């Protein structure tokens, strides 16, 4: 059985985290992943603190296993949500899209393990010094807000930059990806896109269908001009946004084009105006499954590969 330091640190069975996908990763999905032996994560996204508190309560009502909360630091409600996570004494906080240093003391005082998502080795160093318990190194293959460096290049460099346990994220959707992450020095993985089609995942059926139909070339990064690069499925929205991005449209108008687009995808399944965030492994996602089966399948595949890895050495 695959086991690593992160399992002991967090009291989880398998070293597999579910990504904190804004608007998507609610208490029900997080609990299903945690019940399956991984670490489920409730995503705060841009939601106000009371909504996040409610989802934490939902997760608690559905599992007695540890789960985490992801705090999206660009949210206008980040301060309030950070306090809520501390008050609720969740087991783990992961953070994204910024530097969480100002909250670290408050979370540590609440006994919370803080695991920031980073897209660079320098940020990993900073987070180690600030008291992080582990680091999630997320490569640009991931869905949503992306950094420049690929998982293959980022993970070993983050491992070299810190003594903390490193969780690899971005482009990991099956046991091959998980096994490869261990070879790069990681002691666990975070998976987002594959959980979009979990039975317990709340996204609109159109969203699941789009992910299931995606190919290897099915995603694109938009938003570079405004400094917020985001990977999503190629759709009418992404095509039109990309065209606008390379036109003379003023920045504020461009910004307005994207407002509400993720909600339209998740809740309405709006194939014209919705922004369907997904990572580059979308082309490998072929069927809807219970979240616990996704966790078990990935881990079991990785076990077989890792056990057989000696075949490469004489
Ligand atoms: O955060 C993510 N992925 C996300 S957040 C999100 S919601 C959103 N929607 C539109 C625009 C922006 C966000 C959708 N997907 N992943 C974790 C992640 N964090 N990737 C990269 C980073 C990151 C980037 C910069 C972490 C730290 C950082 O530090 C910069 C600094 O402040 O020094």
Tab-separated table of N, CA, C and O in Angstrom, residues 56-138:
chain	number	residue	atom	x	y	z
A	56	UNK	N	-18.357	23.694	5.440
A	56	UNK	CA	-17.528	22.980	6.420
A	56	UNK	C	-18.445	22.114	7.293
A	56	UNK	O	-18.152	20.939	7.562
A	57	UNK	N	-19.582	22.681	7.698
A	57	UNK	CA	-20.535	21.921	8.522
A	57	UNK	C	-21.097	20.727	7.748
A	57	UNK	O	-21.279	19.643	8.303
A	58	UNK	N	-21.373	20.936	6.459
A	58	UNK	CA	-21.868	19.818	5.622
A	58	UNK	C	-20.823	18.701	5.602
A	58	UNK	O	-21.146	17.525	5.833
A	59	UNK	N	-19.564	19.070	5.358
A	59	UNK	CA	-18.507	18.051	5.308
A	59	UNK	C	-18.426	17.315	6.648
A	59	UNK	O	-18.355	16.082	6.686
A	60	UNK	N	-18.476	18.074	7.751
A	60	UNK	CA	-18.397	17.450	9.094
A	60	UNK	C	-19.551	16.497	9.341
A	60	UNK	O	-19.393	15.502	10.039
A	61	UNK	N	-20.733	16.828	8.754
A	61	UNK	CA	-21.905	15.963	8.979
A	61	UNK	C	-21.798	14.672	8.170
A	61	UNK	O	-22.495	13.704	8.454
A	62	UNK	N	-20.932	14.661	7.151
A	62	UNK	CA	-20.853	13.502	6.251
A	62	UNK	C	-19.608	12.638	6.463
A	62	UNK	O	-19.508	11.549	5.913
A	63	UNK	N	-18.636	13.159	7.229
A	63	UNK	CA	-17.424	12.363	7.465
A	63	UNK	C	-16.827	12.674	8.834
A	63	UNK	O	-16.961	13.805	9.321
A	64	UNK	N	-16.208	11.659	9.418
A	64	UNK	CA	-15.431	11.920	10.641
A	64	UNK	C	-13.937	11.900	10.331
A	64	UNK	O	-13.098	11.937	11.210
A	65	UNK	N	-13.613	11.870	9.031
A	65	UNK	CA	-12.211	11.877	8.593
A	65	UNK	C	-11.733	13.330	8.436
A	65	UNK	O	-12.545	14.233	8.267
A	66	UNK	N	-10.411	13.534	8.459
A	66	UNK	CA	-9.920	14.901	8.253
A	66	UNK	C	-10.224	15.402	6.842
A	66	UNK	O	-10.246	14.611	5.905
A	67	UNK	N	-10.470	16.709	6.746
A	67	UNK	CA	-10.600	17.345	5.428
A	67	UNK	C	-10.011	18.751	5.522
A	67	UNK	O	-9.713	19.229	6.621
A	68	UNK	N	-9.840	19.385	4.403
A	68	UNK	CA	-9.235	20.716	4.388
A	68	UNK	C	-10.158	21.769	3.814
A	68	UNK	O	-11.230	21.468	3.287
A	69	UNK	N	-9.719	23.025	3.933
A	69	UNK	CA	-10.406	24.148	3.291
A	69	UNK	C	-9.372	24.891	2.453
A	69	UNK	O	-8.265	25.153	2.927
A	70	UNK	N	-9.715	25.177	1.206
A	70	UNK	CA	-8.819	25.953	0.340
A	70	UNK	C	-9.257	27.408	0.335
A	70	UNK	O	-10.417	27.713	0.074
A	71	UNK	N	-8.305	28.280	0.623
A	71	UNK	CA	-8.619	29.702	0.654
A	71	UNK	C	-7.973	30.390	-0.540
A	71	UNK	O	-6.749	30.361	-0.690
A	72	UNK	N	-8.838	30.944	-1.390
A	72	UNK	CA	-8.371	31.627	-2.602
A	72	UNK	C	-8.049	33.066	-2.189
A	72	UNK	O	-8.944	33.839	-1.846
A	73	UNK	N	-6.767	33.394	-2.200
A	73	UNK	CA	-6.330	34.632	-1.549
A	73	UNK	C	-6.707	35.901	-2.309
A	73	UNK	O	-6.650	36.994	-1.750
A	74	UNK	N	-7.131	35.745	-3.566
A	74	UNK	CA	-7.593	36.928	-4.305
A	74	UNK	C	-9.062	37.243	-4.013
A	74	UNK	O	-9.593	38.247	-4.497
A	75	UNK	N	-9.713	36.410	-3.213
A	75	UNK	CA	-11.121	36.639	-2.900
A	75	UNK	C	-11.291	37.903	-2.063
A	75	UNK	O	-10.504	38.147	-1.148
A	76	UNK	N	-12.345	38.688	-2.330
A	76	UNK	CA	-12.599	39.861	-1.484
A	76	UNK	C	-12.924	39.450	-0.045
A	76	UNK	O	-12.860	40.270	0.863
A	77	UNK	N	-13.288	38.169	0.158
A	77	UNK	CA	-13.660	37.693	1.495
A	77	UNK	C	-12.544	36.905	2.174
A	77	UNK	O	-12.769	36.229	3.180
A	78	UNK	N	-11.327	36.959	1.619
A	78	UNK	CA	-10.241	36.102	2.130
A	78	UNK	C	-10.009	36.285	3.635
A	78	UNK	O	-9.848	35.297	4.369
A	79	UNK	N	-10.021	37.541	4.118
A	79	UNK	CA	-9.776	37.786	5.561
A	79	UNK	C	-10.818	37.072	6.421
A	79	UNK	O	-10.482	36.406	7.402
A	80	UNK	N	-12.085	37.227	6.049
A	80	UNK	CA	-13.171	36.624	6.839
A	80	UNK	C	-13.130	35.101	6.775
A	80	UNK	O	-13.328	34.417	7.780
A	81	UNK	N	-12.869	34.581	5.578
A	81	UNK	CA	-12.827	33.123	5.412
A	81	UNK	C	-11.644	32.546	6.193
A	81	UNK	O	-11.755	31.482	6.816
A	82	UNK	N	-10.533	33.270	6.198
A	82	UNK	CA	-9.355	32.819	6.954
A	82	UNK	C	-9.706	32.692	8.436
A	82	UNK	O	-9.325	31.719	9.104
A	83	UNK	N	-10.468	33.676	8.948
A	83	UNK	CA	-10.894	33.642	10.364
A	83	UNK	C	-11.848	32.475	10.613
A	83	UNK	O	-11.760	31.783	11.623
A	84	UNK	N	-12.773	32.276	9.688
A	84	UNK	CA	-13.743	31.180	9.830
A	84	UNK	C	-13.030	29.837	9.910
A	84	UNK	O	-13.371	28.988	10.746
A	85	UNK	N	-12.029	29.650	9.055
A	85	UNK	CA	-11.281	28.380	9.061
A	85	UNK	C	-10.617	28.180	10.432
A	85	UNK	O	-10.613	27.068	10.971
A	86	UNK	N	-10.090	29.278	10.996
A	86	UNK	CA	-9.443	29.188	12.310
A	86	UNK	C	-10.476	28.862	13.389
A	86	UNK	O	-10.261	27.976	14.227
A	87	UNK	N	-11.613	29.548	13.352
A	87	UNK	CA	-12.664	29.312	14.363
A	87	UNK	C	-13.184	27.883	14.292
A	87	UNK	O	-13.448	27.253	15.307
A	88	UNK	N	-13.319	27.391	13.076
A	88	UNK	CA	-13.867	26.032	12.891
A	88	UNK	C	-12.808	24.962	13.122
A	88	UNK	O	-13.106	23.769	13.100
A	89	UNK	N	-11.560	25.404	13.302
A	89	UNK	CA	-10.444	24.475	13.558
A	89	UNK	C	-10.443	23.300	12.580
A	89	UNK	O	-10.412	22.126	12.981
A	90	UNK	N	-10.502	23.644	11.292
A	90	UNK	CA	-10.413	22.577	10.283
A	90	UNK	C	-9.023	21.944	10.378
A	90	UNK	O	-8.086	22.558	10.893
A	91	UNK	N	-8.898	20.713	9.904
A	91	UNK	CA	-7.621	19.999	10.047
A	91	UNK	C	-6.512	20.652	9.215
A	91	UNK	O	-5.371	20.775	9.663
A	92	UNK	N	-6.888	21.064	8.005
A	92	UNK	CA	-5.892	21.540	7.037
A	92	UNK	C	-6.431	22.774	6.315
A	92	UNK	O	-7.613	22.822	5.969
A	93	UNK	N	-5.553	23.754	6.109
A	93	UNK	CA	-5.879	24.846	5.191
A	93	UNK	C	-4.887	24.790	4.037
A	93	UNK	O	-3.677	24.718	4.258
A	94	UNK	N	-5.409	24.783	2.811
A	94	UNK	CA	-4.536	25.008	1.655
A	94	UNK	C	-4.869	26.398	1.129
A	94	UNK	O	-5.976	26.908	1.355
A	95	UNK	N	-3.898	27.032	0.472
A	95	UNK	CA	-4.155	28.379	-0.051
A	95	UNK	C	-3.780	28.411	-1.526
A	95	UNK	O	-2.985	27.580	-1.977
A	96	UNK	N	-4.338	29.364	-2.249
A	96	UNK	CA	-4.002	29.496	-3.662
A	96	UNK	C	-4.009	30.943	-4.106
A	96	UNK	O	-4.616	31.802	-3.462
A	97	UNK	N	-3.325	31.192	-5.207
A	97	UNK	CA	-3.352	32.488	-5.885
A	97	UNK	C	-2.844	33.640	-5.030
A	97	UNK	O	-3.357	34.750	-5.095
A	98	UNK	N	-1.819	33.377	-4.214
A	98	UNK	CA	-1.233	34.471	-3.437
A	98	UNK	C	-0.396	33.984	-2.270
A	98	UNK	O	-0.149	32.785	-2.121
A	99	UNK	N	0.019	34.957	-1.451
A	99	UNK	CA	0.912	34.697	-0.319
A	99	UNK	C	0.113	34.743	0.995
A	99	UNK	O	-0.389	35.806	1.371
A	100	UNK	N	-0.003	33.609	1.699
A	100	UNK	CA	-0.851	33.561	2.899
A	100	UNK	C	-0.146	33.950	4.203
A	100	UNK	O	-0.709	33.767	5.291
A	101	UNK	N	1.082	34.504	4.124
A	101	UNK	CA	1.901	34.720	5.324
A	101	UNK	C	1.143	35.395	6.465
A	101	UNK	O	1.271	34.996	7.621
A	102	UNK	N	0.322	36.403	6.124
A	102	UNK	CA	-0.308	37.185	7.206
A	102	UNK	C	-1.308	36.365	8.040
A	102	UNK	O	-1.689	36.792	9.119
A	103	UNK	N	-1.742	35.222	7.531
A	103	UNK	CA	-2.707	34.400	8.283
A	103	UNK	C	-2.055	33.228	9.024
A	103	UNK	O	-2.706	32.546	9.810
A	104	UNK	N	-0.781	32.982	8.742
A	104	UNK	CA	-0.162	31.717	9.180
A	104	UNK	C	-0.170	31.569	10.708
A	104	UNK	O	-0.433	30.485	11.225
A	105	UNK	N	0.110	32.676	11.423
A	105	UNK	CA	0.168	32.595	12.880
A	105	UNK	C	-1.207	32.220	13.453
A	105	UNK	O	-1.313	31.355	14.322
A	106	UNK	N	-2.240	32.866	12.920
A	106	UNK	CA	-3.610	32.604	13.399
A	106	UNK	C	-3.986	31.134	13.169
A	106	UNK	O	-4.540	30.477	14.056
A	107	UNK	N	-3.652	30.606	12.003
A	107	UNK	CA	-4.003	29.221	11.705
A	107	UNK	C	-3.189	28.254	12.570
A	107	UNK	O	-3.734	27.282	13.098
A	108	UNK	N	-1.907	28.531	12.735
A	108	UNK	CA	-1.072	27.644	13.556
A	108	UNK	C	-1.571	27.631	14.988
A	108	UNK	O	-1.638	26.571	15.627
A	109	UNK	N	-1.972	28.807	15.498
A	109	UNK	CA	-2.488	28.898	16.877
A	109	UNK	C	-3.752	28.051	17.028
A	109	UNK	O	-4.051	27.562	18.123
A	110	UNK	N	-4.502	27.877	15.940
A	110	UNK	CA	-5.725	27.061	15.981
A	110	UNK	C	-5.418	25.577	15.748
A	110	UNK	O	-6.325	24.754	15.655
A	111	UNK	N	-4.128	25.248	15.635
A	111	UNK	CA	-3.734	23.841	15.456
A	111	UNK	C	-3.929	23.339	14.033
A	111	UNK	O	-3.961	22.127	13.786
A	112	UNK	N	-4.062	24.290	13.101
A	112	UNK	CA	-4.318	23.911	11.694
A	112	UNK	C	-2.997	23.686	10.965
A	112	UNK	O	-2.061	24.463	11.115
A	113	UNK	N	-2.952	22.641	10.166
A	113	UNK	CA	-1.784	22.409	9.301
A	113	UNK	C	-1.985	23.243	8.028
A	113	UNK	O	-3.012	23.090	7.338
A	114	UNK	N	-1.025	24.099	7.729
A	114	UNK	CA	-1.156	24.991	6.574
A	114	UNK	C	-0.305	24.463	5.416
A	114	UNK	O	0.898	24.220	5.591
A	115	UNK	N	-0.948	24.256	4.290
A	115	UNK	CA	-0.266	23.681	3.122
A	115	UNK	C	-0.517	24.587	1.915
A	115	UNK	O	-1.499	24.414	1.186
A	116	UNK	N	0.362	25.576	1.709
A	116	UNK	CA	0.140	26.514	0.599
A	116	UNK	C	0.401	25.879	-0.765
A	116	UNK	O	1.270	25.010	-0.896
A	117	UNK	N	-0.363	26.323	-1.763
A	117	UNK	CA	-0.075	25.961	-3.148
A	117	UNK	C	0.892	27.008	-3.691
A	117	UNK	O	0.650	28.213	-3.554
A	118	UNK	N	1.984	26.539	-4.286
A	118	UNK	CA	2.963	27.460	-4.873
A	118	UNK	C	3.199	27.075	-6.328
A	118	UNK	O	2.977	25.935	-6.725
A	119	UNK	N	3.670	28.073	-7.087
A	119	UNK	CA	3.994	27.815	-8.488
A	119	UNK	C	5.465	28.094	-8.755
A	119	UNK	O	5.888	28.169	-9.910
A	120	UNK	N	6.258	28.279	-7.669
A	120	UNK	CA	7.694	28.556	-7.824
A	120	UNK	C	8.464	28.062	-6.605
A	120	UNK	O	7.908	27.955	-5.497
A	121	UNK	N	9.761	27.798	-6.821
A	121	UNK	CA	10.614	27.348	-5.718
A	121	UNK	C	10.820	28.464	-4.695
A	121	UNK	O	10.890	28.200	-3.492
A	122	UNK	N	10.880	29.710	-5.164
A	122	UNK	CA	11.105	30.822	-4.218
A	122	UNK	C	9.925	30.961	-3.263
A	122	UNK	O	10.100	31.198	-2.064
A	123	UNK	N	8.713	30.790	-3.785
A	123	UNK	CA	7.523	30.858	-2.917
A	123	UNK	C	7.523	29.688	-1.931
A	123	UNK	O	7.110	29.842	-0.772
A	124	UNK	N	8.006	28.536	-2.372
A	124	UNK	CA	8.084	27.370	-1.473
A	124	UNK	C	9.027	27.667	-0.315
A	124	UNK	O	8.724	27.351	0.847
A	125	UNK	N	10.159	28.305	-0.597
A	125	UNK	CA	11.124	28.671	0.459
A	125	UNK	C	10.486	29.626	1.457
A	125	UNK	O	10.587	29.456	2.665
A	126	UNK	N	9.814	30.632	0.915
A	126	UNK	CA	9.146	31.638	1.760
A	126	UNK	C	8.120	30.966	2.674
A	126	UNK	O	8.027	31.258	3.869
A	127	UNK	N	7.356	30.036	2.116
A	127	UNK	CA	6.314	29.355	2.885
A	127	UNK	C	6.909	28.435	3.956
A	127	UNK	O	6.340	28.287	5.033
A	128	UNK	N	8.058	27.829	3.658
A	128	UNK	CA	8.734	26.979	4.659
A	128	UNK	C	9.113	27.832	5.860
A	128	UNK	O	8.875	27.453	7.002
A	129	UNK	N	9.696	29.004	5.576
A	129	UNK	CA	10.130	29.891	6.660
A	129	UNK	C	8.930	30.421	7.442
A	129	UNK	O	9.031	30.707	8.628
A	130	UNK	N	7.777	30.552	6.777
A	130	UNK	CA	6.587	31.118	7.425
A	130	UNK	C	5.834	30.083	8.265
A	130	UNK	O	4.839	30.407	8.899
A	131	UNK	N	6.293	28.816	8.246
A	131	UNK	CA	5.679	27.810	9.124
A	131	UNK	C	4.719	26.852	8.458
A	131	UNK	O	3.897	26.213	9.133
A	132	UNK	N	4.794	26.704	7.134
A	132	UNK	CA	3.937	25.727	6.451
A	132	UNK	C	4.273	24.312	6.907
A	132	UNK	O	5.416	24.030	7.301
A	133	UNK	N	3.266	23.431	6.892
A	133	UNK	CA	3.475	22.035	7.284
A	133	UNK	C	3.933	21.199	6.091
A	133	UNK	O	4.597	20.169	6.256
A	134	UNK	N	3.554	21.606	4.913
A	134	UNK	CA	3.912	20.933	3.651
A	134	UNK	C	3.656	21.938	2.544
A	134	UNK	O	3.148	23.035	2.795
A	135	UNK	N	4.014	21.551	1.328
A	135	UNK	CA	3.874	22.462	0.179
A	135	UNK	C	3.192	21.706	-0.961
A	135	UNK	O	3.541	20.553	-1.230
A	136	UNK	N	2.253	22.357	-1.612
A	136	UNK	CA	1.702	21.799	-2.858
A	136	UNK	C	2.353	22.558	-4.014
A	136	UNK	O	2.210	23.779	-4.118
A	137	UNK	N	3.094	21.832	-4.856
A	137	UNK	CA	3.752	22.445	-6.018
A	137	UNK	C	2.862	22.201	-7.232
A	137	UNK	O	2.707	21.055	-7.671
A	138	UNK	N	2.256	23.271	-7.733
A	138	UNK	CA	1.276	23.119	-8.818
A	138	UNK	C	1.831	23.624	-10.150
A	138	UNK	O	2.115	24.804	-10.315
